[in-house]
Amino acid sequence: MEYTQLGRTGLKVSRLVLGTMNFGPQTDEADSHTIMDAALGAGVNFVDTANVYGWGANKGRTEEIVGSWFAKGGGRRDKTVLATKVYANMAPDGEPAWPNHDKLSALNIRRSVDASLKRLGTDHIDLYQFHHVDRDTPWDEIWQAIDVLVQQGKILYTGSSNHAGWHIARANETAARRNSYGLVSEQCLYNLAERRAEMEVIPAAESYGLGIIPWSPLHGGLLGGALRKEREGGAGRTGTGRSADALTNSTVRDRIQSYEDLVAKHGLEPGEVALAWLLTRPGVTGPIVGPRTADQLASALRAVELTLPAELLESLDEIFPGPGPSPEAFAW
């Protein structure tokens, strides 16, 4: 396993991040523990979760599964860089949030940290991430709450998720005025098929020393051999509903076919190439992989060992062109 610094910090993390969103809803506790053991055994030390994972009436369940894995001992917690998130309404789906029980008020941040620590069975969170931007809470209030938690030893670093470039700038400028450390990472939608983050988010993150942690690196299964799976297994095997819907668009379908043909020409697997491509991108710490099975984890691990030839990288840019730099992408 390769390791890198998380943004401007001294924290060393693996180039793959183990995402846990499927733990509970799609993968039971025993199999989840097996996957986490396999990942740790392969050197993956970065585990990402969120307080809302588990979904529906089971929000928080995923953190509990991670916590029960830590409770097995064997150095599991000590070896893990633990990341979780705050923002979402923790009430069962369909029920409104009680006032101050969601988003990023100082009150909800304090309450949510304590709840996550209890579910995770640990005394601190290594990376506490804002799952979404809160347009109603000023950054001064957010950093005041975070500074207290850092002083208490409950969290070490903070990161953002799904923030625009200007949100990152505003957050870290406010932090600098307060002598707070600020954001050290941004978790954003970024993959071969969705490169808009290159225009503003990634440049802002690089400028402020944030590590980029891409989520949905296979774009909901679209980049994981969706058309080949469709041919081999029939309908229902193209990945998520999102990827199946996307393939009804002829332009998208043609592009994915070109991608799969190109990868096959080089004797490689589509999903592994998509992950390996992200590892070549400036500013990327490591993509989040969310395996439902041990085999899916093994495939992701192989991507770290892939070296993509220049010819292949150039062809990938032709199939999936990025937006170009800002402001040249939309101005002179």
CSV table of C-alpha atoms in Angstrom, one decimal, residues 56-266:
chain,number,residue,atom,x,y,z
A,56,GLY,CA,-34.0,5.1,6.8
A,57,ALA,CA,-34.9,4.1,10.3
A,58,ASN,CA,-31.4,2.7,10.9
A,59,LYS,CA,-29.3,5.9,10.7
A,60,GLY,CA,-26.2,5.5,12.8
A,61,ARG,CA,-26.1,1.8,12.2
A,62,THR,CA,-22.9,2.0,10.1
A,63,GLU,CA,-21.0,3.8,12.8
A,64,GLU,CA,-22.1,1.1,15.2
A,65,ILE,CA,-20.7,-1.6,12.9
A,66,VAL,CA,-17.4,0.3,12.7
A,67,GLY,CA,-17.5,0.6,16.5
A,68,SER,CA,-18.1,-3.1,17.1
A,69,TRP,CA,-15.1,-3.8,14.8
A,70,PHE,CA,-12.9,-1.5,16.9
A,71,ALA,CA,-14.1,-3.3,20.0
A,72,LYS,CA,-12.5,-6.5,18.8
A,73,GLY,CA,-9.2,-5.0,19.7
A,74,GLY,CA,-6.0,-6.2,18.0
A,75,GLY,CA,-4.9,-2.6,17.4
A,76,ARG,CA,-7.8,-1.9,15.0
A,77,ARG,CA,-8.6,1.5,16.4
A,78,ASP,CA,-5.0,2.5,16.9
A,79,LYS,CA,-4.1,1.7,13.3
A,80,THR,CA,-7.1,3.4,11.8
A,81,VAL,CA,-7.5,7.0,10.7
A,82,LEU,CA,-11.2,7.4,11.4
A,83,ALA,CA,-13.3,9.9,9.4
A,84,THR,CA,-17.0,10.6,9.9
A,85,LYS,CA,-19.4,13.3,9.0
A,86,VAL,CA,-22.0,15.7,10.4
A,87,TYR,CA,-24.9,17.6,8.9
A,88,ALA,CA,-27.8,15.3,8.2
A,89,ASN,CA,-31.2,15.0,9.9
A,90,MET,CA,-30.8,11.9,12.1
A,91,ALA,CA,-34.6,11.3,12.4
A,92,PRO,CA,-36.0,8.3,10.5
A,93,ASP,CA,-36.8,9.1,6.9
A,94,GLY,CA,-40.0,11.0,6.4
A,95,GLU,CA,-39.8,12.6,9.8
A,96,PRO,CA,-38.9,16.3,10.1
A,97,ALA,CA,-35.7,17.2,12.0
A,98,TRP,CA,-36.3,18.6,15.5
A,99,PRO,CA,-35.0,22.2,15.6
A,100,ASN,CA,-31.2,22.2,16.0
A,101,HIS,CA,-30.9,18.5,15.3
A,102,ASP,CA,-29.3,18.8,11.9
A,103,LYS,CA,-26.9,21.0,10.0
A,104,LEU,CA,-23.9,22.9,11.5
A,105,SER,CA,-25.0,25.0,14.4
A,106,ALA,CA,-22.6,24.8,17.4
A,107,LEU,CA,-25.3,23.0,19.3
A,108,ASN,CA,-25.8,20.3,16.7
A,109,ILE,CA,-22.1,19.9,16.1
A,110,ARG,CA,-21.5,19.3,19.9
A,111,ARG,CA,-24.5,16.9,20.1
A,112,SER,CA,-23.5,15.0,16.9
A,113,VAL,CA,-19.9,14.5,17.9
A,114,ASP,CA,-20.9,13.0,21.3
A,115,ALA,CA,-23.4,10.7,19.5
A,116,SER,CA,-20.9,9.5,16.9
A,117,LEU,CA,-18.2,8.9,19.6
A,118,LYS,CA,-20.7,6.7,21.5
A,119,ARG,CA,-21.7,4.7,18.4
A,120,LEU,CA,-18.1,4.3,17.3
A,121,GLY,CA,-16.9,3.3,20.7
A,122,THR,CA,-13.9,5.6,20.7
A,123,ASP,CA,-12.8,8.7,22.5
A,124,HIS,CA,-11.8,10.8,19.4
A,125,ILE,CA,-12.5,11.2,15.7
A,126,ASP,CA,-9.4,11.8,13.5
A,127,LEU,CA,-11.2,13.7,10.7
A,128,TYR,CA,-14.6,15.3,11.3
A,129,GLN,CA,-16.2,16.3,8.1
A,130,PHE,CA,-19.0,18.7,7.2
A,131,HIS,CA,-21.2,16.5,5.0
A,132,HIS,CA,-22.7,19.6,3.2
A,133,VAL,CA,-22.4,23.3,3.3
A,134,ASP,CA,-24.7,25.0,5.8
A,135,ARG,CA,-25.8,28.3,4.3
A,136,ASP,CA,-27.5,29.5,7.5
A,137,THR,CA,-24.6,29.1,10.0
A,138,PRO,CA,-21.7,31.5,9.9
A,139,TRP,CA,-18.2,30.1,9.8
A,140,ASP,CA,-17.2,31.9,12.9
A,141,GLU,CA,-19.8,29.9,14.9
A,142,ILE,CA,-18.7,26.6,13.2
A,143,TRP,CA,-15.0,27.2,14.0
A,144,GLN,CA,-15.8,28.2,17.6
A,145,ALA,CA,-17.5,24.9,18.1
A,146,ILE,CA,-14.7,23.0,16.4
A,147,ASP,CA,-12.0,24.7,18.4
A,148,VAL,CA,-13.6,23.6,21.6
A,149,LEU,CA,-13.8,20.0,20.4
A,150,VAL,CA,-10.2,20.1,19.4
A,151,GLN,CA,-9.2,21.4,22.8
A,152,GLN,CA,-11.3,18.7,24.4
A,153,GLY,CA,-9.5,16.1,22.3
A,154,LYS,CA,-12.7,14.8,20.7
A,155,ILE,CA,-11.6,15.6,17.2
A,156,LEU,CA,-8.2,16.2,15.6
A,157,TYR,CA,-8.8,17.6,12.0
A,158,THR,CA,-11.8,18.9,10.1
A,159,GLY,CA,-12.7,18.5,6.5
A,160,SER,CA,-15.5,19.5,4.1
A,161,SER,CA,-17.7,17.5,1.7
A,162,ASN,CA,-19.7,18.7,-1.2
A,163,HIS,CA,-18.5,22.3,-0.8
A,164,ALA,CA,-17.9,24.7,-3.7
A,165,GLY,CA,-14.5,26.3,-4.2
A,166,TRP,CA,-15.7,29.6,-2.7
A,167,HIS,CA,-17.0,27.8,0.4
A,168,ILE,CA,-13.6,26.3,0.9
A,169,ALA,CA,-12.0,29.8,0.6
A,170,ARG,CA,-14.4,31.4,2.9
A,171,ALA,CA,-14.1,28.7,5.5
A,172,ASN,CA,-10.3,28.8,5.6
A,173,GLU,CA,-10.1,32.6,5.5
A,174,THR,CA,-12.4,32.7,8.5
A,175,ALA,CA,-10.3,30.0,10.3
A,176,ALA,CA,-7.1,32.0,9.6
A,177,ARG,CA,-8.6,35.1,11.2
A,178,ARG,CA,-9.4,33.0,14.3
A,179,ASN,CA,-6.0,31.3,14.3
A,180,SER,CA,-7.9,28.0,13.8
A,181,TYR,CA,-6.4,25.3,11.6
A,182,GLY,CA,-9.3,25.2,9.1
A,183,LEU,CA,-10.3,22.5,6.6
A,184,VAL,CA,-7.6,19.9,5.6
A,185,SER,CA,-9.7,17.9,3.1
A,186,GLU,CA,-12.6,18.1,0.7
A,187,GLN,CA,-14.6,15.0,-0.2
A,188,CYS,CA,-16.2,15.7,-3.5
A,189,LEU,CA,-17.8,13.9,-6.5
A,190,TYR,CA,-15.0,13.4,-8.9
A,191,ASN,CA,-14.3,10.7,-11.5
A,192,LEU,CA,-13.5,10.2,-15.2
A,193,ALA,CA,-17.1,10.9,-16.1
A,194,GLU,CA,-17.7,13.8,-13.8
A,195,ARG,CA,-14.8,16.2,-13.8
A,196,ARG,CA,-16.4,19.6,-13.0
A,197,ALA,CA,-14.5,19.7,-9.7
A,198,GLU,CA,-11.4,20.4,-11.7
A,199,MET,CA,-12.7,23.9,-12.6
A,200,GLU,CA,-13.0,25.5,-9.1
A,201,VAL,CA,-13.1,22.9,-6.2
A,202,ILE,CA,-9.8,21.2,-6.8
A,203,PRO,CA,-7.8,24.5,-7.5
A,204,ALA,CA,-9.3,26.0,-4.3
A,205,ALA,CA,-8.4,22.9,-2.3
A,206,GLU,CA,-4.9,22.8,-3.6
A,207,SER,CA,-4.4,26.5,-2.8
A,208,TYR,CA,-5.5,26.1,0.8
A,209,GLY,CA,-3.7,22.8,1.3
A,210,LEU,CA,-6.7,20.5,1.4
A,211,GLY,CA,-6.4,16.9,0.2
A,212,ILE,CA,-9.1,15.8,-2.3
A,213,ILE,CA,-11.0,12.6,-1.4
A,214,PRO,CA,-13.2,11.7,-4.4
A,215,TRP,CA,-16.5,9.9,-3.7
A,216,SER,CA,-18.3,7.7,-6.3
A,217,PRO,CA,-15.0,7.0,-8.2
A,218,LEU,CA,-16.9,4.6,-10.5
A,219,HIS,CA,-19.8,7.0,-10.9
A,220,GLY,CA,-22.4,4.7,-9.5
A,221,GLY,CA,-21.0,1.7,-11.4
A,222,LEU,CA,-20.9,3.4,-14.8
A,223,LEU,CA,-17.1,3.1,-15.0
A,224,GLY,CA,-17.0,-0.4,-13.6
A,225,GLY,CA,-17.7,-2.3,-16.8
A,226,ALA,CA,-21.4,-1.5,-16.8
A,227,LEU,CA,-22.0,-2.5,-20.5
A,228,ARG,CA,-20.0,-5.7,-20.2
A,229,LYS,CA,-22.0,-6.7,-17.1
A,230,GLU,CA,-25.2,-5.9,-19.0
A,231,ARG,CA,-24.1,-8.2,-21.8
A,232,GLU,CA,-23.0,-11.0,-19.5
A,233,GLY,CA,-25.7,-10.9,-17.0
A,234,GLY,CA,-28.7,-9.2,-18.5
A,235,ALA,CA,-30.7,-6.3,-17.1
A,236,GLY,CA,-30.2,-5.4,-13.5
A,237,ARG,CA,-26.4,-6.0,-13.5
A,238,THR,CA,-25.3,-2.6,-14.8
A,239,GLY,CA,-24.7,-1.2,-11.3
A,240,THR,CA,-26.9,1.3,-9.5
A,241,GLY,CA,-30.1,2.7,-10.8
A,242,ARG,CA,-28.2,5.9,-11.6
A,243,SER,CA,-25.8,4.1,-14.0
A,244,ALA,CA,-28.6,2.1,-15.6
A,245,ASP,CA,-30.6,5.3,-16.2
A,246,ALA,CA,-27.5,7.0,-17.6
A,247,LEU,CA,-27.0,4.3,-20.2
A,248,THR,CA,-30.4,5.1,-21.7
A,249,ASN,CA,-28.7,8.2,-23.1
A,250,SER,CA,-27.1,7.2,-26.4
A,251,THR,CA,-24.2,9.8,-26.0
A,252,VAL,CA,-23.3,8.4,-22.6
A,253,ARG,CA,-23.6,4.8,-23.8
A,254,ASP,CA,-21.3,5.4,-26.7
A,255,ARG,CA,-18.7,7.1,-24.5
A,256,ILE,CA,-18.8,4.2,-22.0
A,257,GLN,CA,-18.5,1.7,-24.8
A,258,SER,CA,-15.4,3.6,-26.1
A,259,TYR,CA,-14.0,3.5,-22.6
A,260,GLU,CA,-14.6,-0.2,-22.2
A,261,ASP,CA,-13.1,-0.9,-25.6
A,262,LEU,CA,-10.0,1.2,-24.8
A,263,VAL,CA,-9.4,-0.5,-21.4
A,264,ALA,CA,-9.9,-4.0,-23.0
A,265,LYS,CA,-7.3,-3.1,-25.6
A,266,HIS,CA,-4.8,-2.6,-22.8
